[in-house]
PDB file of C-alpha atoms in Angstrom:
ATOM      1  CA  MET A 194      -0.038  -0.082  -0.091  1.00 56.00           C
ATOM      2  CA  ASN A 195       1.314   3.439  -0.872  1.00 67.00           C
ATOM      3  CA  LEU A 196       0.290   5.787   1.934  1.00 65.00           C
ATOM      4  CA  LEU A 197       1.419   8.832  -0.206  1.00 79.00           C
ATOM      5  CA  ALA A 198      -1.051   8.096  -3.038  1.00 89.00           C
ATOM      6  CA  ILE A 199      -3.971  10.377  -3.595  1.00 91.00           C
ATOM      7  CA  ASP A 200      -7.082   8.779  -5.162  1.00 91.00           C
ATOM      8  CA  TRP A 201      -8.233  11.318  -7.952  1.00 92.00           C
ATOM      9  CA  THR A 202     -11.840  10.373  -8.565  1.00 89.00           C
ATOM     10  CA  VAL A 203     -13.213  13.691  -9.574  1.00 90.00           C
ATOM     11  CA  ASP A 204     -15.984  13.692 -12.272  1.00 89.00           C
ATOM     12  CA  PRO A 205     -14.882  15.664 -15.320  1.00 90.00           C
ATOM     13  CA  ALA A 206     -18.502  16.933 -15.768  1.00 90.00           C
ATOM     14  CA  ILE A 207     -19.669  19.727 -13.235  1.00 91.00           C
ATOM     15  CA  PHE A 208     -23.227  18.664 -14.161  1.00 86.00           C
ATOM     16  CA  SER A 209     -25.261  17.559 -17.220  1.00 81.00           C
ATOM     17  CA  PRO A 210     -28.416  19.540 -17.822  1.00 77.00           C
ATOM     18  CA  GLY A 211     -30.533  17.732 -20.372  1.00 74.00           C
ATOM     19  CA  GLY A 212     -27.832  15.415 -21.236  1.00 72.00           C
ATOM     20  CA  PHE A 213     -25.329  18.198 -22.234  1.00 78.00           C
ATOM     21  CA  GLU A 214     -22.280  18.088 -20.119  1.00 83.00           C
ATOM     22  CA  ILE A 215     -20.766  21.080 -18.540  1.00 88.00           C
ATOM     23  CA  ARG A 216     -17.121  20.146 -17.906  1.00 90.00           C
ATOM     24  CA  TRP A 217     -14.510  21.489 -15.600  1.00 94.00           C
ATOM     25  CA  TYR A 218     -12.251  21.927 -18.546  1.00 91.00           C
ATOM     26  CA  GLY A 219     -14.528  24.098 -20.421  1.00 92.00           C
ATOM     27  CA  LEU A 220     -15.197  26.375 -17.417  1.00 95.00           C
ATOM     28  CA  LEU A 221     -11.589  26.779 -16.767  1.00 96.00           C
ATOM     29  CA  PHE A 222     -10.815  27.492 -20.460  1.00 95.00           C
ATOM     30  CA  ALA A 223     -13.513  30.162 -20.316  1.00 96.00           C
ATOM     31  CA  VAL A 224     -12.129  31.518 -16.894  1.00 98.00           C
ATOM     32  CA  SER A 225      -8.717  31.718 -18.454  1.00 97.00           C
ATOM     33  CA  PHE A 226      -9.849  33.887 -21.298  1.00 97.00           C
ATOM     34  CA  PHE A 227     -11.934  36.181 -18.984  1.00 97.00           C
ATOM     35  CA  LEU A 228      -9.026  36.904 -16.670  1.00 98.00           C
ATOM     36  CA  GLY A 229      -6.481  37.043 -19.531  1.00 98.00           C
ATOM     37  CA  TYR A 230      -8.671  39.804 -21.019  1.00 98.00           C
ATOM     38  CA  GLN A 231      -8.817  41.778 -17.670  1.00 98.00           C
ATOM     39  CA  LEU A 232      -5.074  41.548 -17.357  1.00 98.00           C
ATOM     40  CA  VAL A 233      -4.366  42.892 -20.892  1.00 98.00           C
ATOM     41  CA  GLN A 234      -7.089  45.451 -20.499  1.00 98.00           C
ATOM     42  CA  LYS A 235      -5.369  46.873 -17.336  1.00 98.00           C
ATOM     43  CA  MET A 236      -2.154  47.239 -19.394  1.00 98.00           C
ATOM     44  CA  PHE A 237      -3.939  48.932 -22.216  1.00 97.00           C
ATOM     45  CA  LYS A 238      -5.408  51.321 -19.757  1.00 97.00           C
ATOM     46  CA  ARG A 239      -2.080  51.929 -17.971  1.00 97.00           C
ATOM     47  CA  GLU A 240      -0.615  52.839 -21.237  1.00 96.00           C
ATOM     48  CA  GLY A 241      -3.498  54.864 -22.717  1.00 96.00           C
ATOM     49  CA  GLU A 242      -4.420  52.413 -25.470  1.00 95.00           C
ATOM     50  CA  ASP A 243      -7.680  52.208 -27.313  1.00 93.00           C
ATOM     51  CA  LEU A 244      -9.661  49.373 -25.694  1.00 94.00           C
ATOM     52  CA  LYS A 245     -11.610  48.770 -28.873  1.00 93.00           C
ATOM     53  CA  ARG A 246      -8.448  47.126 -30.244  1.00 94.00           C
ATOM     54  CA  LEU A 247      -8.523  44.790 -27.334  1.00 95.00           C
ATOM     55  CA  ASP A 248     -11.943  43.434 -28.212  1.00 93.00           C
ATOM     56  CA  LYS A 249     -10.485  42.457 -31.617  1.00 95.00           C
ATOM     57  CA  LEU A 250      -7.466  41.002 -30.132  1.00 96.00           C
ATOM     58  CA  LEU A 251      -9.537  38.601 -28.025  1.00 95.00           C
ATOM     59  CA  VAL A 252     -11.258  37.294 -31.108  1.00 95.00           C
ATOM     60  CA  TYR A 253      -7.875  36.722 -33.031  1.00 97.00           C
ATOM     61  CA  VAL A 254      -6.333  34.861 -29.987  1.00 96.00           C
ATOM     62  CA  LEU A 255      -9.472  32.850 -29.208  1.00 95.00           C
ATOM     63  CA  ILE A 256      -9.720  31.440 -32.741  1.00 96.00           C
ATOM     64  CA  ALA A 257      -5.949  30.895 -32.915  1.00 96.00           C
ATOM     65  CA  THR A 258      -5.962  29.061 -29.747  1.00 95.00           C
ATOM     66  CA  VAL A 259      -8.762  26.598 -30.578  1.00 92.00           C
ATOM     67  CA  VAL A 260      -7.766  26.011 -34.068  1.00 94.00           C
ATOM     68  CA  GLY A 261      -3.996  25.674 -33.480  1.00 94.00           C
ATOM     69  CA  ALA A 262      -4.260  23.441 -30.327  1.00 93.00           C
ATOM     70  CA  ARG A 263      -6.570  21.118 -32.231  1.00 91.00           C
ATOM     71  CA  LEU A 264      -4.449  20.883 -35.401  1.00 93.00           C
ATOM     72  CA  GLY A 265      -1.223  20.581 -33.212  1.00 90.00           C
ATOM     73  CA  HIS A 266      -2.784  17.527 -31.572  1.00 87.00           C
ATOM     74  CA  VAL A 267      -3.802  15.954 -34.903  1.00 89.00           C
ATOM     75  CA  PHE A 268      -0.698  16.495 -36.815  1.00 88.00           C
ATOM     76  CA  PHE A 269       2.030  16.300 -34.016  1.00 86.00           C
ATOM     77  CA  TYR A 270       0.450  13.504 -31.808  1.00 84.00           C
ATOM     78  CA  ASP A 271      -2.324  11.476 -33.549  1.00 84.00           C
ATOM     79  CA  TRP A 272      -2.282  11.847 -37.188  1.00 85.00           C
ATOM     80  CA  ASP A 273      -2.881   7.977 -37.795  1.00 85.00           C
ATOM     81  CA  SER A 274      -6.238   8.269 -35.978  1.00 83.00           C
ATOM     82  CA  TYR A 275      -7.484  11.093 -38.403  1.00 87.00           C
ATOM     83  CA  LYS A 276      -5.918  10.656 -41.684  1.00 85.00           C
ATOM     84  CA  ASP A 277      -8.768   8.363 -42.805  1.00 83.00           C
ATOM     85  CA  ASP A 278     -11.587  10.322 -41.502  1.00 84.00           C
ATOM     86  CA  LEU A 279     -10.612  14.143 -41.675  1.00 86.00           C
ATOM     87  CA  TRP A 280     -14.134  15.292 -40.606  1.00 83.00           C
ATOM     88  CA  SER A 281     -13.512  13.789 -37.185  1.00 82.00           C
ATOM     89  CA  ILE A 282     -10.918  16.601 -36.578  1.00 83.00           C
ATOM     90  CA  LEU A 283     -13.851  18.957 -36.067  1.00 82.00           C
ATOM     91  CA  ASN A 284     -15.130  16.904 -33.201  1.00 79.00           C
ATOM     92  CA  ILE A 285     -13.309  18.729 -30.414  1.00 72.00           C
ATOM     93  CA  ARG A 286     -15.668  17.241 -27.852  1.00 65.00           C
ATOM     94  CA  GLU A 287     -13.660  14.037 -28.138  1.00 66.00           C
ATOM     95  CA  GLY A 288     -10.621  15.936 -26.764  1.00 67.00           C
ATOM     96  CA  GLY A 289      -7.222  16.411 -28.229  1.00 78.00           C
ATOM     97  CA  LEU A 290      -5.499  19.732 -27.901  1.00 84.00           C
ATOM     98  CA  ALA A 291      -1.823  20.420 -28.054  1.00 87.00           C
ATOM     99  CA  SER A 292      -0.141  23.576 -26.619  1.00 88.00           C
ATOM    100  CA  HIS A 293       2.689  23.630 -29.252  1.00 89.00           C
ATOM    101  CA  GLY A 294       0.086  23.937 -31.978  1.00 92.00           C
ATOM    102  CA  ALA A 295      -1.546  26.757 -30.121  1.00 94.00           C
ATOM    103  CA  ALA A 296       1.726  28.529 -29.645  1.00 93.00           C
ATOM    104  CA  ILE A 297       2.358  28.516 -33.411  1.00 95.00           C
ATOM    105  CA  THR A 298      -1.079  29.939 -34.393  1.00 96.00           C
ATOM    106  CA  ILE A 299      -1.243  32.439 -31.532  1.00 96.00           C
ATOM    107  CA  VAL A 300       2.123  33.747 -32.870  1.00 96.00           C
ATOM    108  CA  LEU A 301       0.832  34.067 -36.313  1.00 97.00           C
ATOM    109  CA  SER A 302      -2.462  35.649 -35.197  1.00 97.00           C
ATOM    110  CA  LEU A 303      -0.509  38.230 -33.247  1.00 97.00           C
ATOM    111  CA  ILE A 304       1.566  39.047 -36.268  1.00 97.00           C
ATOM    112  CA  ILE A 305      -1.566  39.506 -38.524  1.00 97.00           C
ATOM    113  CA  PHE A 306      -3.217  41.528 -35.792  1.00 97.00           C
ATOM    114  CA  SER A 307      -0.145  43.731 -35.412  1.00 96.00           C
ATOM    115  CA  LYS A 308      -0.020  44.344 -39.204  1.00 95.00           C
ATOM    116  CA  ARG A 309      -3.750  44.942 -39.566  1.00 96.00           C
ATOM    117  CA  ILE A 310      -4.891  46.625 -36.309  1.00 95.00           C
ATOM    118  CA  LEU A 311      -1.739  47.843 -34.453  1.00 94.00           C
ATOM    119  CA  LYS A 312      -0.143  49.466 -37.414  1.00 92.00           C
ATOM    120  CA  ASP A 313       1.329  52.322 -35.149  1.00 92.00           C
ATOM    121  CA  LYS A 314       3.093  49.743 -32.722  1.00 94.00           C
ATOM    122  CA  PRO A 315       6.241  47.618 -33.208  1.00 94.00           C
ATOM    123  CA  LEU A 316       5.481  43.920 -33.781  1.00 94.00           C
ATOM    124  CA  LEU A 317       6.858  42.945 -30.402  1.00 97.00           C
ATOM    125  CA  TRP A 318       4.618  45.364 -28.456  1.00 97.00           C
ATOM    126  CA  ILE A 319       1.546  43.137 -28.444  1.00 98.00           C
ATOM    127  CA  PHE A 320       3.610  40.029 -27.760  1.00 98.00           C
ATOM    128  CA  ASP A 321       4.952  41.400 -24.520  1.00 98.00           C
ATOM    129  CA  ARG A 322       1.490  42.497 -23.301  1.00 98.00           C
ATOM    130  CA  VAL A 323      -0.224  39.191 -24.073  1.00 98.00           C
ATOM    131  CA  ALA A 324       2.467  36.655 -22.750  1.00 98.00           C
ATOM    132  CA  PRO A 325       1.557  36.934 -18.972  1.00 98.00           C
ATOM    133  CA  ALA A 326      -2.114  36.233 -19.895  1.00 98.00           C
ATOM    134  CA  ILE A 327      -1.234  33.235 -22.029  1.00 98.00           C
ATOM    135  CA  ALA A 328       0.862  31.857 -19.138  1.00 98.00           C
ATOM    136  CA  LEU A 329      -2.164  32.277 -16.861  1.00 98.00           C
ATOM    137  CA  ALA A 330      -4.309  30.468 -19.246  1.00 97.00           C
ATOM    138  CA  ALA A 331      -1.860  27.611 -19.567  1.00 97.00           C
ATOM    139  CA  PHE A 332      -2.251  27.208 -15.662  1.00 98.00           C
ATOM    140  CA  PHE A 333      -5.843  26.955 -15.870  1.00 98.00           C
ATOM    141  CA  ILE A 334      -5.828  24.587 -18.925  1.00 96.00           C
ATOM    142  CA  ARG A 335      -3.548  22.177 -17.136  1.00 97.00           C
ATOM    143  CA  ILE A 336      -5.845  22.200 -14.159  1.00 97.00           C
ATOM    144  CA  GLY A 337      -8.560  21.433 -16.589  1.00 95.00           C
ATOM    145  CA  ASN A 338      -6.414  18.496 -17.873  1.00 94.00           C
ATOM    146  CA  LEU A 339      -6.264  17.306 -14.227  1.00 96.00           C
ATOM    147  CA  PHE A 340     -10.042  17.241 -13.979  1.00 94.00           C
ATOM    148  CA  ASN A 341     -10.264  15.469 -17.329  1.00 91.00           C
ATOM    149  CA  HIS A 342      -7.902  12.692 -16.069  1.00 91.00           C
ATOM    150  CA  GLU A 343      -5.757  13.324 -19.228  1.00 90.00           C
ATOM    151  CA  ILE A 344      -1.905  13.967 -19.917  1.00 90.00           C
ATOM    152  CA  MET A 345      -1.109  11.735 -16.922  1.00 90.00           C
ATOM    153  CA  GLY A 346       2.417  11.030 -15.863  1.00 95.00           C
ATOM    154  CA  LYS A 347       4.309   7.575 -15.677  1.00 95.00           C
ATOM    155  CA  VAL A 348       3.877   5.205 -12.876  1.00 95.00           C
ATOM    156  CA  THR A 349       5.830   5.994  -9.641  1.00 93.00           C
ATOM    157  CA  SER A 350       6.545   4.163  -6.515  1.00 88.00           C
ATOM    158  CA  GLY A 351       6.459   7.456  -4.529  1.00 85.00           C
ATOM    159  CA  TRP A 352       3.954  10.191  -4.126  1.00 90.00           C
ATOM    160  CA  GLY A 353       1.445  10.479  -6.911  1.00 95.00           C
ATOM    161  CA  PHE A 354      -2.218  10.105  -7.951  1.00 95.00           C
ATOM    162  CA  ARG A 355      -4.421   7.169  -8.917  1.00 93.00           C
ATOM    163  CA  PHE A 356      -6.676   8.339 -11.571  1.00 91.00           C
ATOM    164  CA  LEU A 357     -10.228   6.961 -11.946  1.00 87.00           C
ATOM    165  CA  ARG A 358     -12.784   8.747 -13.897  1.00 76.00           C
ATOM    166  CA  TRP A 359     -15.780   8.802 -11.290  1.00 63.00           C
ATOM    167  CA  ASP A 360     -19.342   9.566 -11.978  1.00 57.00           C
ATOM    168  CA  GLY A 361     -20.844   7.502  -9.096  1.00 53.00           C
ATOM    169  CA  ARG A 362     -22.212   4.748 -11.469  1.00 58.00           C
ATOM    170  CA  PRO A 363     -21.095   1.240 -12.166  1.00 57.00           C
ATOM    171  CA  PRO A 364     -18.464  -0.063 -12.928  1.00 58.00           C
ATOM    172  CA  TYR A 365     -16.478   2.903 -11.400  1.00 60.00           C
ATOM    173  CA  ASP A 366     -18.033   2.392  -7.909  1.00 62.00           C
ATOM    174  CA  GLN A 367     -16.899  -1.253  -8.053  1.00 63.00           C
ATOM    175  CA  VAL A 368     -13.229  -0.515  -8.731  1.00 74.00           C
ATOM    176  CA  ASP A 369     -10.682  -1.148  -6.124  1.00 78.00           C
ATOM    177  CA  MET A 370      -8.573   1.866  -6.018  1.00 79.00           C
ATOM    178  CA  SER A 371      -5.712   0.054  -4.541  1.00 80.00           C
ATOM    179  CA  THR A 372      -5.274  -2.015  -7.531  1.00 83.00           C
ATOM    180  CA  LEU A 373      -4.687   1.106  -9.759  1.00 88.00           C
ATOM    181  CA  PRO A 374      -1.141   2.325 -10.584  1.00 91.00           C
ATOM    182  CA  VAL A 375       0.051   5.470  -8.720  1.00 94.00           C
ATOM    183  CA  ARG A 376       1.211   8.061 -11.361  1.00 95.00           C
ATOM    184  CA  HIS A 377       2.872  11.427 -11.515  1.00 96.00           C
ATOM    185  CA  PRO A 378       0.294  14.087 -11.535  1.00 96.00           C
ATOM    186  CA  ALA A 379       2.195  15.730 -14.624  1.00 97.00           C
ATOM    187  CA  GLN A 380      -0.747  18.155 -15.213  1.00 97.00           C
ATOM    188  CA  LEU A 381      -0.367  19.588 -11.678  1.00 97.00           C
ATOM    189  CA  TYR A 382       3.540  19.998 -12.063  1.00 98.00           C
ATOM    190  CA  GLU A 383       3.080  21.939 -15.294  1.00 98.00           C
ATOM    191  CA  ALA A 384       0.243  24.044 -13.748  1.00 98.00           C
ATOM    192  CA  ILE A 385       2.481  25.055 -10.804  1.00 98.00           C
ATOM    193  CA  CYS A 386       5.197  25.812 -13.105  1.00 99.00           C
ATOM    194  CA  TYR A 387       3.063  27.978 -15.340  1.00 99.00           C
ATOM    195  CA  LEU A 388       1.647  29.851 -12.367  1.00 99.00           C
ATOM    196  CA  ILE A 389       5.077  30.653 -11.124  1.00 99.00           C
ATOM    197  CA  ILE A 390       6.056  31.887 -14.733  1.00 99.00           C
ATOM    198  CA  PHE A 391       2.886  33.984 -14.812  1.00 99.00           C
ATOM    199  CA  GLY A 392       3.930  35.692 -11.424  1.00 99.00           C
ATOM    200  CA  LEU A 393       7.467  36.410 -12.792  1.00 99.00           C
ATOM    201  CA  LEU A 394       6.176  37.905 -16.060  1.00 99.00           C
ATOM    202  CA  MET A 395       3.825  40.225 -14.088  1.00 99.00           C
ATOM    203  CA  TRP A 396       6.691  41.207 -11.846  1.00 99.00           C
ATOM    204  CA  LEU A 397       8.823  41.928 -14.969  1.00 98.00           C
ATOM    205  CA  TYR A 398       6.169  44.178 -16.409  1.00 98.00           C
ATOM    206  CA  TYR A 399       5.096  46.032 -13.268  1.00 98.00           C
ATOM    207  CA  LYS A 400       8.197  46.203 -11.117  1.00 97.00           C
ATOM    208  CA  ARG A 401      10.967  45.979 -13.631  1.00 97.00           C
ATOM    209  CA  LYS A 402       9.481  47.747 -16.704  1.00 96.00           C
ATOM    210  CA  ALA A 403      10.580  45.010 -18.826  1.00 98.00           C
ATOM    211  CA  TYR A 404       8.250  46.400 -21.676  1.00 96.00           C
ATOM    212  CA  THR A 405      10.812  49.009 -22.362  1.00 97.00           C
ATOM    213  CA  ARG A 406      13.177  46.147 -23.680  1.00 98.00           C
ATOM    214  CA  GLN A 407      10.927  44.863 -26.609  1.00 97.00           C
ATOM    215  CA  GLY A 408      10.677  41.098 -26.748  1.00 98.00           C
ATOM    216  CA  LEU A 409      11.945  40.505 -23.093  1.00 98.00           C
ATOM    217  CA  ILE A 410       8.748  39.369 -21.594  1.00 99.00           C
ATOM    218  CA  MET A 411       7.843  37.244 -24.617  1.00 98.00           C
ATOM    219  CA  GLY A 412      11.211  35.776 -24.814  1.00 98.00           C
ATOM    220  CA  THR A 413      11.005  34.850 -21.020  1.00 99.00           C
ATOM    221  CA  PHE A 414       7.700  33.341 -21.459  1.00 99.00           C
ATOM    222  CA  PHE A 415       8.817  31.004 -24.288  1.00 98.00           C
ATOM    223  CA  THR A 416      12.095  30.118 -22.612  1.00 99.00           C
ATOM    224  CA  LEU A 417      10.719  29.256 -19.247  1.00 99.00           C
ATOM    225  CA  LEU A 418       7.563  27.744 -20.164  1.00 98.00           C
ATOM    226  CA  PHE A 419       8.846  25.359 -22.606  1.00 98.00           C
ATOM    227  CA  THR A 420      11.830  24.594 -20.528  1.00 98.00           C
ATOM    228  CA  ALA A 421       9.480  23.482 -17.771  1.00 98.00           C
ATOM    229  CA  ARG A 422       7.413  21.466 -20.331  1.00 97.00           C
ATOM    230  CA  PHE A 423      10.696  19.979 -21.750  1.00 98.00           C
ATOM    231  CA  PHE A 424      11.742  18.535 -18.302  1.00 98.00           C
ATOM    232  CA  ILE A 425       8.241  17.517 -17.102  1.00 98.00           C
ATOM    233  CA  GLU A 426       7.922  15.529 -20.295  1.00 96.00           C
ATOM    234  CA  PHE A 427      10.379  13.044 -18.712  1.00 96.00           C
ATOM    235  CA  VAL A 428       7.668  11.881 -16.140  1.00 96.00           C
ATOM    236  CA  LYS A 429       4.818  12.039 -18.739  1.00 94.00           C
ATOM    237  CA  GLU A 430       3.383   9.047 -20.568  1.00 89.00           C
ATOM    238  CA  HIS A 431       4.202   9.278 -24.334  1.00 81.00           C
ATOM    239  CA  GLN A 432       1.271  10.838 -26.288  1.00 75.00           C
ATOM    240  CA  ALA A 433       2.472  10.545 -29.907  1.00 65.00           C
ATOM    241  CA  GLU A 434       1.988   7.058 -31.415  1.00 59.00           C
ATOM    242  CA  SER A 435       4.582   7.727 -34.093  1.00 54.00           C
ATOM    243  CA  ILE A 436       7.431   8.283 -31.571  1.00 59.00           C
ATOM    244  CA  ASP A 437       9.276   5.231 -30.204  1.00 63.00           C
ATOM    245  CA  THR A 438       8.455   4.871 -26.578  1.00 65.00           C
ATOM    246  CA  ASN A 439      12.178   3.698 -25.884  1.00 72.00           C
ATOM    247  CA  ALA A 440      13.416   7.007 -27.430  1.00 80.00           C
ATOM    248  CA  VAL A 441      15.263   9.360 -25.117  1.00 86.00           C
ATOM    249  CA  LEU A 442      13.096  12.292 -26.063  1.00 92.00           C
ATOM    250  CA  ASN A 443       9.366  12.395 -26.875  1.00 91.00           C
ATOM    251  CA  MET A 444       7.319  14.426 -29.366  1.00 90.00           C
ATOM    252  CA  GLY A 445       6.693  17.197 -26.754  1.00 92.00           C
ATOM    253  CA  GLN A 446      10.355  17.562 -25.964  1.00 96.00           C
ATOM    254  CA  TYR A 447      11.279  17.829 -29.811  1.00 95.00           C
ATOM    255  CA  LEU A 448       8.728  20.575 -30.168  1.00 94.00           C
ATOM    256  CA  SER A 449       9.845  22.328 -27.159  1.00 97.00           C
ATOM    257  CA  ILE A 450      13.432  22.777 -28.209  1.00 98.00           C
ATOM    258  CA  PRO A 451      12.802  25.176 -31.034  1.00 97.00           C
ATOM    259  CA  CYS A 452      10.376  27.226 -28.794  1.00 97.00           C
ATOM    260  CA  ILE A 453      13.113  27.559 -26.077  1.00 98.00           C
ATOM    261  CA  LEU A 454      15.574  28.622 -28.755  1.00 98.00           C
ATOM    262  CA  PHE A 455      13.021  31.285 -30.075  1.00 98.00           C
ATOM    263  CA  GLY A 456      12.576  32.547 -26.563  1.00 98.00           C
ATOM    264  CA  LEU A 457      16.379  32.860 -25.854  1.00 99.00           C
ATOM    265  CA  PHE A 458      16.847  34.622 -29.206  1.00 98.00           C
ATOM    266  CA  PHE A 459      14.328  37.340 -28.015  1.00 98.00           C
ATOM    267  CA  VAL A 460      15.645  37.627 -24.623  1.00 98.00           C
ATOM    268  CA  PHE A 461      19.235  38.359 -25.745  1.00 98.00           C
ATOM    269  CA  ARG A 462      17.845  40.600 -28.473  1.00 97.00           C
ATOM    270  CA  SER A 463      15.822  42.605 -26.084  1.00 97.00           C
ATOM    271  CA  PHE A 464      18.976  44.212 -24.476  1.00 94.00           C
ATOM    272  CA  LYS A 465      19.705  45.887 -27.774  1.00 94.00           C
ATOM    273  CA  ASN A 466      16.028  46.897 -28.414  1.00 91.00           C
ATOM    274  CA  GLN A 467      15.244  49.509 -25.650  1.00 94.00           C
ATOM    275  CA  VAL A 468      12.355  51.911 -26.247  1.00 94.00           C
ATOM    276  CA  PRO A 469      10.754  54.892 -24.119  1.00 95.00           C
ATOM    277  CA  ASP A 470       8.545  54.094 -21.286  1.00 96.00           C
ATOM    278  CA  PRO A 471       5.095  54.184 -22.609  1.00 95.00           C
ATOM    279  CA  VAL A 472       3.510  54.506 -19.264  1.00 96.00           C
ATOM    280  CA  ALA A 473       5.729  57.449 -18.416  1.00 95.00           C
ATOM    281  CA  GLU A 474       4.877  59.046 -21.764  1.00 94.00           C
ATOM    282  CA  TYR A 475       1.144  58.530 -21.213  1.00 94.00           C
ATOM    283  CA  GLN A 476       1.273  59.994 -17.749  1.00 93.00           C
ATOM    284  CA  LYS A 477       3.145  63.010 -19.201  1.00 93.00           C
ATOM    285  CA  ARG A 478       0.671  63.529 -21.928  1.00 91.00           C
ATOM    286  CA  LEU A 479      -2.088  63.426 -19.342  1.00 92.00           C
ATOM    287  CA  ALA A 480      -0.398  65.978 -17.033  1.00 89.00           C
ATOM    288  CA  ASN A 481       0.019  68.209 -20.241  1.00 88.00           C
ATOM    289  CA  GLU A 482      -3.568  67.970 -21.080  1.00 83.00           C
ATOM    290  CA  GLU A 483      -4.741  68.729 -17.632  1.00 78.00           C
ATOM    291  CA  GLY A 484      -2.279  71.690 -17.587  1.00 72.00           C
ATOM    292  CA  SER A 485      -3.711  72.965 -20.854  1.00 68.00           C
ATOM    293  CA  THR A 486      -7.203  72.662 -19.577  1.00 64.00           C
ATOM    294  CA  VAL A 487      -6.407  74.565 -16.320  1.00 56.00           C
ATOM    295  CA  ASN A 488      -4.775  77.345 -18.505  1.00 61.00           C
ATOM    296  CA  LYS A 489      -7.770  77.704 -20.694  1.00 63.00           C
ATOM    297  CA  SER A 490     -10.160  77.937 -17.659  1.00 58.00           C
ATOM    298  CA  GLU A 491      -7.955  80.639 -16.053  1.00 58.00           C
ATOM    299  CA  THR A 492      -7.858  82.595 -19.360  1.00 61.00           C
ATOM    300  CA  THR A 493     -11.616  82.375 -19.648  1.00 60.00           C
ATOM    301  CA  GLN A 494     -12.104  83.634 -16.030  1.00 59.00           C
TER     302      GLN A 494
END
């Protein structure tokens, strides 16, 4: 008996009105976008940016996340299951999303958004503002994976979780939990790392004014998040059927390496790419406008 094991029997569904399931994963996904929107909105207000642009940004990122994560799962991890029935790719309810695919399409969507909407801003401006929100979303999504009993870790003899999708009905209520293997809660490991990364990115933005070095926040995000992902993959079960399970590295690690290099490039580049403080400039502009208003009022009197 493993006294350190935690029996994880949470039902993935919160409730099922009329047979339609409301899942924890979907709720947490929605919460992540809501909070992410609030975070970026606060940054926009702090820098005096037009909030109408933010609404358009939400649409771009939401579509990119869903489409990219789905296609990433299909092409990177499970192509053999979809190649003979391409229409099944659209059935997202069956599950199957990949963060590496989402990373690619989010980058592309932000480039398009910047070229079409933020024509007066450098390309990296929007990346640095969105990165903390994406890190927070990654935290919530991994917690959603935990509730879904998916992306589990390898069997361990130490502390871990015994996973059983539980809904109170047979045959689940007849399972002897002690017979199930104890596994690393890889989803929880990732969630904790992503929450720490989120905190660091917020500290860089608000306390270190890292936004004055374009690309630093985004580069830090890519470097740390995918480094964490790379090492946690060692305790995960293989998810890609096409990769040899005896190989030293798995698909998630192969895909993380270019993301880490991408991030490092922008971290080092940022120290040669300093720009004026947009917050200070906005506050100065407000002060000038207030002073101008006062002068006009005194002249009128």
